[in-house]
Structures are given as structure tokens and as C-alpha cells.
Amino acid sequence: MGDHKEQQPVRVGAAVRRRRRALELTLAVVAERSGLSVPFLSQVENDRARPSRTSLEKLADALRTTAVELLAAADPAASVDVVRAAHLPEGDFAPRTRTLVRGHHQLHASEFTGDHDAGREFQHRNDELMYVADGAVEIEAEGRAYRLGRGDTLYLTGGVRHRWRATVPDTRIVVVAVAEHIEAVQDRSR
């Protein structure tokens, strides 16, 4: 078992399906245009078959796009990435931040230990969750103060201005947020 990132091939099926539906085409029409069979196209869209380079180019032509564009719109490869805990010297209580997710993903997660600039205000484009792993914090959000202890969470929707401060030495919080590059859609109908 290693700590390296293990990746599977890119999954192009969803990108093909999205493009086909955007053009309002049936599998039969795409099969006719590409010279590929309907069962094969169905398997591609469901990620049960991977098209060869030639098949992907035929499929892209039938969908009035390029193979490069289909690959760029493909779902990210499935991956597993382990981020090990940092080993710090005993008694090191200096404030620090540690990224818990490496790379460009839909979620961003960080661990904050100790205090930080309590006057700093945050406002993120997308939703986030703050979890107190150890210690206690006070969070100001939307004009109200919230006191959270070990095991407590606070959920903030995108756009909420907030600031926080540790109220106990060596406090540790974990912040998980939808990444800034994601265009989150809010369902206002509820």
C-alpha cells in the first residue's frame, strides 16, 4: 500500500451523452453519422466500453465537436489520494494550515490548528462546512456569534461573510468547501 495517487482512465461517457442530448440526437442518429453501432455507443455513454482513438474521432465528428473537446469535458478520472498527518515536534502550538485534498477537485478541505488573524473576514462563492475537531471557536456570521466546541459543525451557504477565532489553545478545525471553480446552483424553489 502506497501513499501515491492511483488513477483510472478518463471516463468520456457522460461527456458524450451530454453533447448528444444538447444536440437533441438519438443514439440511432449518432450511430448512423459515425458508422458505430447503437449498442457500442450505449456502452460508451455508460462507461462500459472505451472508444479507440479512431472511434472517438468518428463519434466527435458525428457530434459536431472534436475528440479533444470530448476528452476535456470528460468526468475526472476516479482517484484515491491519501494525505498523511504531519508529524510535529511535541509542544509545537504554532498556528498552521494544512491542505487535506491535493489537486483540482470539486471539494476543497483544510485543517486549521491554533489561532489565525481573527480580524480576517471570509466570503466564499460556494457552500462550506466548518467542523471543530479539537478545542473551541467563535464564529461571526451574518451579524450573529456562534460558539462551537469539539464535534460541533457550522454550515454556511455561499456568499455568507464570516470570521472565526479560536477560544481555546491548540484548537483544530476542518473546513470543507465546494471549490471556487465550481458554479454551484442554488435551488431557491424550496
PDB file of C-alpha atoms in Angstrom:
ATOM      1  CA  MET A   1       0.000   0.000   0.000  1.00  0.00           C
ATOM      2  CA  GLY A   2       1.433   3.323  -1.024  1.00  0.00           C
ATOM      3  CA  ASP A   3       0.514   6.916  -0.461  1.00  0.00           C
ATOM      4  CA  HIS A   4       0.584   7.714  -4.156  1.00  0.00           C
ATOM      5  CA  LYS A   5      -2.355   8.693  -6.275  1.00  0.00           C
ATOM      6  CA  GLU A   6      -3.949   5.812  -8.160  1.00  0.00           C
ATOM      7  CA  GLN A   7      -5.923   6.827 -11.248  1.00  0.00           C
ATOM      8  CA  GLN A   8      -8.168   5.058 -13.672  1.00  0.00           C
ATOM      9  CA  PRO A   9      -8.637   6.135 -17.309  1.00  0.00           C
ATOM     10  CA  VAL A  10     -10.741   9.205 -18.093  1.00  0.00           C
ATOM     11  CA  ARG A  11     -14.474   8.458 -18.323  1.00  0.00           C
ATOM     12  CA  VAL A  12     -15.766  10.081 -21.504  1.00  0.00           C
ATOM     13  CA  GLY A  13     -19.279   8.571 -21.453  1.00  0.00           C
ATOM     14  CA  ALA A  14     -21.048  11.380 -19.601  1.00  0.00           C
ATOM     15  CA  ALA A  15     -19.459  13.990 -21.884  1.00  0.00           C
ATOM     16  CA  VAL A  16     -20.669  12.091 -24.956  1.00  0.00           C
ATOM     17  CA  ARG A  17     -24.185  11.777 -23.521  1.00  0.00           C
ATOM     18  CA  ARG A  18     -24.329  15.478 -22.556  1.00  0.00           C
ATOM     19  CA  ARG A  19     -23.214  16.530 -26.045  1.00  0.00           C
ATOM     20  CA  ARG A  20     -25.649  14.167 -27.787  1.00  0.00           C
ATOM     21  CA  ARG A  21     -28.568  15.381 -25.667  1.00  0.00           C
ATOM     22  CA  ALA A  22     -27.598  19.025 -26.166  1.00  0.00           C
ATOM     23  CA  LEU A  23     -27.878  18.429 -29.909  1.00  0.00           C
ATOM     24  CA  GLU A  24     -31.168  16.534 -29.333  1.00  0.00           C
ATOM     25  CA  LEU A  25     -29.877  13.472 -31.177  1.00  0.00           C
ATOM     26  CA  THR A  26     -30.822   9.844 -30.625  1.00  0.00           C
ATOM     27  CA  LEU A  27     -28.255   7.072 -30.347  1.00  0.00           C
ATOM     28  CA  ALA A  28     -29.525   5.784 -33.710  1.00  0.00           C
ATOM     29  CA  VAL A  29     -28.759   9.100 -35.439  1.00  0.00           C
ATOM     30  CA  VAL A  30     -25.276   9.275 -33.899  1.00  0.00           C
ATOM     31  CA  ALA A  31     -24.668   5.641 -34.920  1.00  0.00           C
ATOM     32  CA  GLU A  32     -25.689   6.418 -38.492  1.00  0.00           C
ATOM     33  CA  ARG A  33     -23.474   9.519 -38.656  1.00  0.00           C
ATOM     34  CA  SER A  34     -20.460   7.826 -37.058  1.00  0.00           C
ATOM     35  CA  GLY A  35     -20.661   4.342 -38.504  1.00  0.00           C
ATOM     36  CA  LEU A  36     -20.566   2.912 -34.966  1.00  0.00           C
ATOM     37  CA  SER A  37     -23.240   0.583 -33.594  1.00  0.00           C
ATOM     38  CA  VAL A  38     -26.020   1.674 -31.236  1.00  0.00           C
ATOM     39  CA  PRO A  39     -25.044  -0.984 -28.626  1.00  0.00           C
ATOM     40  CA  PHE A  40     -21.407   0.200 -28.699  1.00  0.00           C
ATOM     41  CA  LEU A  41     -22.459   3.853 -28.310  1.00  0.00           C
ATOM     42  CA  SER A  42     -24.685   2.907 -25.391  1.00  0.00           C
ATOM     43  CA  GLN A  43     -21.760   1.103 -23.751  1.00  0.00           C
ATOM     44  CA  VAL A  44     -19.538   4.170 -24.299  1.00  0.00           C
ATOM     45  CA  GLU A  45     -22.130   6.505 -22.743  1.00  0.00           C
ATOM     46  CA  ASN A  46     -22.424   4.192 -19.731  1.00  0.00           C
ATOM     47  CA  ASP A  47     -18.627   3.871 -19.401  1.00  0.00           C
ATOM     48  CA  ARG A  48     -18.784   0.135 -20.067  1.00  0.00           C
ATOM     49  CA  ALA A  49     -16.611   0.494 -23.173  1.00  0.00           C
ATOM     50  CA  ARG A  50     -13.763   2.844 -24.015  1.00  0.00           C
ATOM     51  CA  PRO A  51     -13.651   4.046 -27.600  1.00  0.00           C
ATOM     52  CA  SER A  52     -10.387   3.753 -29.504  1.00  0.00           C
ATOM     53  CA  ARG A  53      -8.841   6.965 -30.792  1.00  0.00           C
ATOM     54  CA  THR A  54     -10.393   6.345 -34.217  1.00  0.00           C
ATOM     55  CA  SER A  55     -13.839   5.616 -32.748  1.00  0.00           C
ATOM     56  CA  LEU A  56     -13.646   8.704 -30.539  1.00  0.00           C
ATOM     57  CA  GLU A  57     -12.838  10.861 -33.579  1.00  0.00           C
ATOM     58  CA  LYS A  58     -15.780   9.372 -35.526  1.00  0.00           C
ATOM     59  CA  LEU A  59     -18.027   9.972 -32.539  1.00  0.00           C
ATOM     60  CA  ALA A  60     -16.781  13.561 -32.165  1.00  0.00           C
ATOM     61  CA  ASP A  61     -17.429  14.246 -35.864  1.00  0.00           C
ATOM     62  CA  ALA A  62     -20.967  12.873 -35.510  1.00  0.00           C
ATOM     63  CA  LEU A  63     -21.495  15.181 -32.524  1.00  0.00           C
ATOM     64  CA  ARG A  64     -20.026  18.208 -34.381  1.00  0.00           C
ATOM     65  CA  THR A  65     -17.127  18.602 -31.972  1.00  0.00           C
ATOM     66  CA  THR A  66     -13.573  17.290 -31.594  1.00  0.00           C
ATOM     67  CA  ALA A  67     -12.108  14.371 -29.684  1.00  0.00           C
ATOM     68  CA  VAL A  68     -10.044  16.884 -27.674  1.00  0.00           C
ATOM     69  CA  GLU A  69     -13.224  18.744 -26.626  1.00  0.00           C
ATOM     70  CA  LEU A  70     -14.930  15.492 -25.580  1.00  0.00           C
ATOM     71  CA  LEU A  71     -11.900  14.490 -23.524  1.00  0.00           C
ATOM     72  CA  ALA A  72     -11.728  17.960 -21.933  1.00  0.00           C
ATOM     73  CA  ALA A  73     -15.412  17.657 -20.943  1.00  0.00           C
ATOM     74  CA  ALA A  74     -14.949  14.109 -19.632  1.00  0.00           C
ATOM     75  CA  ASP A  75     -15.514  13.248 -15.997  1.00  0.00           C
ATOM     76  CA  PRO A  76     -12.306  13.343 -13.989  1.00  0.00           C
ATOM     77  CA  ALA A  77     -10.583  10.042 -13.582  1.00  0.00           C
ATOM     78  CA  ALA A  78     -11.544   8.175 -10.455  1.00  0.00           C
ATOM     79  CA  SER A  79      -8.782   8.540  -7.927  1.00  0.00           C
ATOM     80  CA  VAL A  80      -7.731   7.738  -4.421  1.00  0.00           C
ATOM     81  CA  ASP A  81      -5.303  10.087  -2.692  1.00  0.00           C
ATOM     82  CA  VAL A  82      -4.065   9.684   0.878  1.00  0.00           C
ATOM     83  CA  VAL A  83      -2.813  12.782   2.686  1.00  0.00           C
ATOM     84  CA  ARG A  84      -0.854  11.711   5.770  1.00  0.00           C
ATOM     85  CA  ALA A  85      -0.905  13.653   9.025  1.00  0.00           C
ATOM     86  CA  ALA A  86       2.106  15.843   9.565  1.00  0.00           C
ATOM     87  CA  HIS A  87       4.349  14.795  12.432  1.00  0.00           C
ATOM     88  CA  LEU A  88       5.124  17.864  14.518  1.00  0.00           C
ATOM     89  CA  PRO A  89       7.535  18.194  17.420  1.00  0.00           C
ATOM     90  CA  GLU A  90       5.966  17.832  20.887  1.00  0.00           C
ATOM     91  CA  GLY A  91       4.783  21.180  22.230  1.00  0.00           C
ATOM     92  CA  ASP A  92       4.638  22.912  18.802  1.00  0.00           C
ATOM     93  CA  PHE A  93       1.482  25.025  19.086  1.00  0.00           C
ATOM     94  CA  ALA A  94       2.230  27.467  16.277  1.00  0.00           C
ATOM     95  CA  PRO A  95      -0.799  28.321  14.136  1.00  0.00           C
ATOM     96  CA  ARG A  96      -0.766  26.353  10.891  1.00  0.00           C
ATOM     97  CA  THR A  97      -2.907  25.376   7.947  1.00  0.00           C
ATOM     98  CA  ARG A  98      -2.777  22.029   6.195  1.00  0.00           C
ATOM     99  CA  THR A  99      -4.482  21.202   2.902  1.00  0.00           C
ATOM    100  CA  LEU A 100      -6.348  17.908   3.160  1.00  0.00           C
ATOM    101  CA  VAL A 101      -7.155  17.486  -0.547  1.00  0.00           C
ATOM    102  CA  ARG A 102      -4.486  17.826  -3.209  1.00  0.00           C
ATOM    103  CA  GLY A 103      -5.155  18.901  -6.754  1.00  0.00           C
ATOM    104  CA  HIS A 104      -8.073  20.447  -8.639  1.00  0.00           C
ATOM    105  CA  HIS A 105     -11.273  18.833  -7.326  1.00  0.00           C
ATOM    106  CA  GLN A 106     -14.888  19.734  -6.603  1.00  0.00           C
ATOM    107  CA  LEU A 107     -14.241  19.900  -2.872  1.00  0.00           C
ATOM    108  CA  HIS A 108     -11.539  21.740  -1.001  1.00  0.00           C
ATOM    109  CA  ALA A 109     -10.654  20.824   2.584  1.00  0.00           C
ATOM    110  CA  SER A 110      -8.209  22.372   5.025  1.00  0.00           C
ATOM    111  CA  GLU A 111      -7.274  21.843   8.647  1.00  0.00           C
ATOM    112  CA  PHE A 112      -6.501  24.896  10.788  1.00  0.00           C
ATOM    113  CA  THR A 113      -4.619  24.386  14.047  1.00  0.00           C
ATOM    114  CA  GLY A 114      -4.207  27.148  16.603  1.00  0.00           C
ATOM    115  CA  ASP A 115      -5.454  30.660  16.001  1.00  0.00           C
ATOM    116  CA  HIS A 116      -5.098  32.902  12.999  1.00  0.00           C
ATOM    117  CA  ASP A 117      -5.823  36.532  12.137  1.00  0.00           C
ATOM    118  CA  ALA A 118      -9.176  36.775  13.927  1.00  0.00           C
ATOM    119  CA  GLY A 119      -9.955  40.058  12.158  1.00  0.00           C
ATOM    120  CA  ARG A 120      -9.793  38.471   8.723  1.00  0.00           C
ATOM    121  CA  GLU A 121     -13.201  38.170   7.100  1.00  0.00           C
ATOM    122  CA  PHE A 122     -14.023  35.377   4.663  1.00  0.00           C
ATOM    123  CA  GLN A 123     -16.665  35.201   1.971  1.00  0.00           C
ATOM    124  CA  HIS A 124     -16.632  32.180  -0.290  1.00  0.00           C
ATOM    125  CA  ARG A 125     -18.510  31.786  -3.523  1.00  0.00           C
ATOM    126  CA  ASN A 126     -19.824  28.339  -2.600  1.00  0.00           C
ATOM    127  CA  ASP A 127     -21.050  26.476   0.481  1.00  0.00           C
ATOM    128  CA  GLU A 128     -18.744  25.333   3.250  1.00  0.00           C
ATOM    129  CA  LEU A 129     -18.838  23.277   6.419  1.00  0.00           C
ATOM    130  CA  MET A 130     -16.711  24.014   9.483  1.00  0.00           C
ATOM    131  CA  TYR A 131     -16.072  21.132  11.904  1.00  0.00           C
ATOM    132  CA  VAL A 132     -14.344  21.584  15.272  1.00  0.00           C
ATOM    133  CA  ALA A 133     -12.059  18.565  15.722  1.00  0.00           C
ATOM    134  CA  ASP A 134     -10.480  19.821  18.978  1.00  0.00           C
ATOM    135  CA  GLY A 135     -10.859  22.893  21.162  1.00  0.00           C
ATOM    136  CA  ALA A 136     -13.429  25.625  20.597  1.00  0.00           C
ATOM    137  CA  VAL A 137     -14.082  28.521  18.235  1.00  0.00           C
ATOM    138  CA  GLU A 138     -16.288  31.551  17.988  1.00  0.00           C
ATOM    139  CA  ILE A 139     -17.636  32.303  14.534  1.00  0.00           C
ATOM    140  CA  GLU A 140     -19.308  35.537  13.474  1.00  0.00           C
ATOM    141  CA  ALA A 141     -21.661  35.094  10.512  1.00  0.00           C
ATOM    142  CA  GLU A 142     -24.496  37.291   9.293  1.00  0.00           C
ATOM    143  CA  GLY A 143     -24.263  39.521  12.364  1.00  0.00           C
ATOM    144  CA  ARG A 144     -24.542  36.661  14.881  1.00  0.00           C
ATOM    145  CA  ALA A 145     -21.914  34.945  17.010  1.00  0.00           C
ATOM    146  CA  TYR A 146     -21.818  31.160  17.270  1.00  0.00           C
ATOM    147  CA  ARG A 147     -19.755  29.276  19.849  1.00  0.00           C
ATOM    148  CA  LEU A 148     -18.720  25.813  18.741  1.00  0.00           C
ATOM    149  CA  GLY A 149     -16.941  23.121  20.759  1.00  0.00           C
ATOM    150  CA  ARG A 150     -15.332  19.815  19.918  1.00  0.00           C
ATOM    151  CA  GLY A 151     -17.509  17.830  17.490  1.00  0.00           C
ATOM    152  CA  ASP A 152     -19.738  20.784  16.510  1.00  0.00           C
ATOM    153  CA  THR A 153     -20.283  21.874  12.908  1.00  0.00           C
ATOM    154  CA  LEU A 154     -21.456  25.054  11.223  1.00  0.00           C
ATOM    155  CA  TYR A 155     -22.770  25.115   7.668  1.00  0.00           C
ATOM    156  CA  LEU A 156     -22.503  28.327   5.647  1.00  0.00           C
ATOM    157  CA  THR A 157     -24.134  28.868   2.269  1.00  0.00           C
ATOM    158  CA  GLY A 158     -22.143  30.571  -0.455  1.00  0.00           C
ATOM    159  CA  GLY A 159     -21.756  34.320  -0.082  1.00  0.00           C
ATOM    160  CA  VAL A 160     -22.071  34.463   3.731  1.00  0.00           C
ATOM    161  CA  ARG A 161     -19.449  36.784   5.221  1.00  0.00           C
ATOM    162  CA  HIS A 162     -17.837  35.294   8.303  1.00  0.00           C
ATOM    163  CA  ARG A 163     -14.819  35.348  10.564  1.00  0.00           C
ATOM    164  CA  TRP A 164     -13.639  32.992  13.277  1.00  0.00           C
ATOM    165  CA  ARG A 165     -11.242  32.809  16.180  1.00  0.00           C
ATOM    166  CA  ALA A 166     -10.029  30.016  18.409  1.00  0.00           C
ATOM    167  CA  THR A 167     -11.115  30.401  22.040  1.00  0.00           C
ATOM    168  CA  VAL A 168      -9.017  27.501  23.373  1.00  0.00           C
ATOM    169  CA  PRO A 169      -5.268  26.972  22.733  1.00  0.00           C
ATOM    170  CA  ASP A 170      -4.362  24.396  20.091  1.00  0.00           C
ATOM    171  CA  THR A 171      -7.876  24.386  18.600  1.00  0.00           C
ATOM    172  CA  ARG A 172      -8.175  22.358  15.410  1.00  0.00           C
ATOM    173  CA  ILE A 173     -10.946  22.920  12.847  1.00  0.00           C
ATOM    174  CA  VAL A 174     -11.578  21.304   9.499  1.00  0.00           C
ATOM    175  CA  VAL A 175     -13.166  23.355   6.726  1.00  0.00           C
ATOM    176  CA  VAL A 176     -14.693  21.555   3.745  1.00  0.00           C
ATOM    177  CA  ALA A 177     -15.970  23.723   0.904  1.00  0.00           C
ATOM    178  CA  VAL A 178     -17.234  23.408  -2.634  1.00  0.00           C
ATOM    179  CA  ALA A 179     -14.272  24.582  -4.727  1.00  0.00           C
ATOM    180  CA  GLU A 180     -14.301  28.116  -6.100  1.00  0.00           C
ATOM    181  CA  HIS A 181     -14.109  26.911  -9.733  1.00  0.00           C
ATOM    182  CA  ILE A 182     -17.450  25.075  -9.364  1.00  0.00           C
ATOM    183  CA  GLU A 183     -20.558  27.021 -10.380  1.00  0.00           C
ATOM    184  CA  ALA A 184     -22.920  25.920  -7.634  1.00  0.00           C
ATOM    185  CA  VAL A 185     -26.602  26.144  -8.466  1.00  0.00           C
ATOM    186  CA  GLN A 186     -28.868  27.218  -5.657  1.00  0.00           C
ATOM    187  CA  ASP A 187     -32.351  25.770  -5.551  1.00  0.00           C
ATOM    188  CA  ARG A 188     -34.447  28.731  -4.459  1.00  0.00           C
ATOM    189  CA  SER A 189     -37.752  26.883  -5.023  1.00  0.00           C
ATOM    190  CA  ARG A 190     -37.667  25.353  -1.519  1.00  0.00           C
TER     191      ARG A 190
END
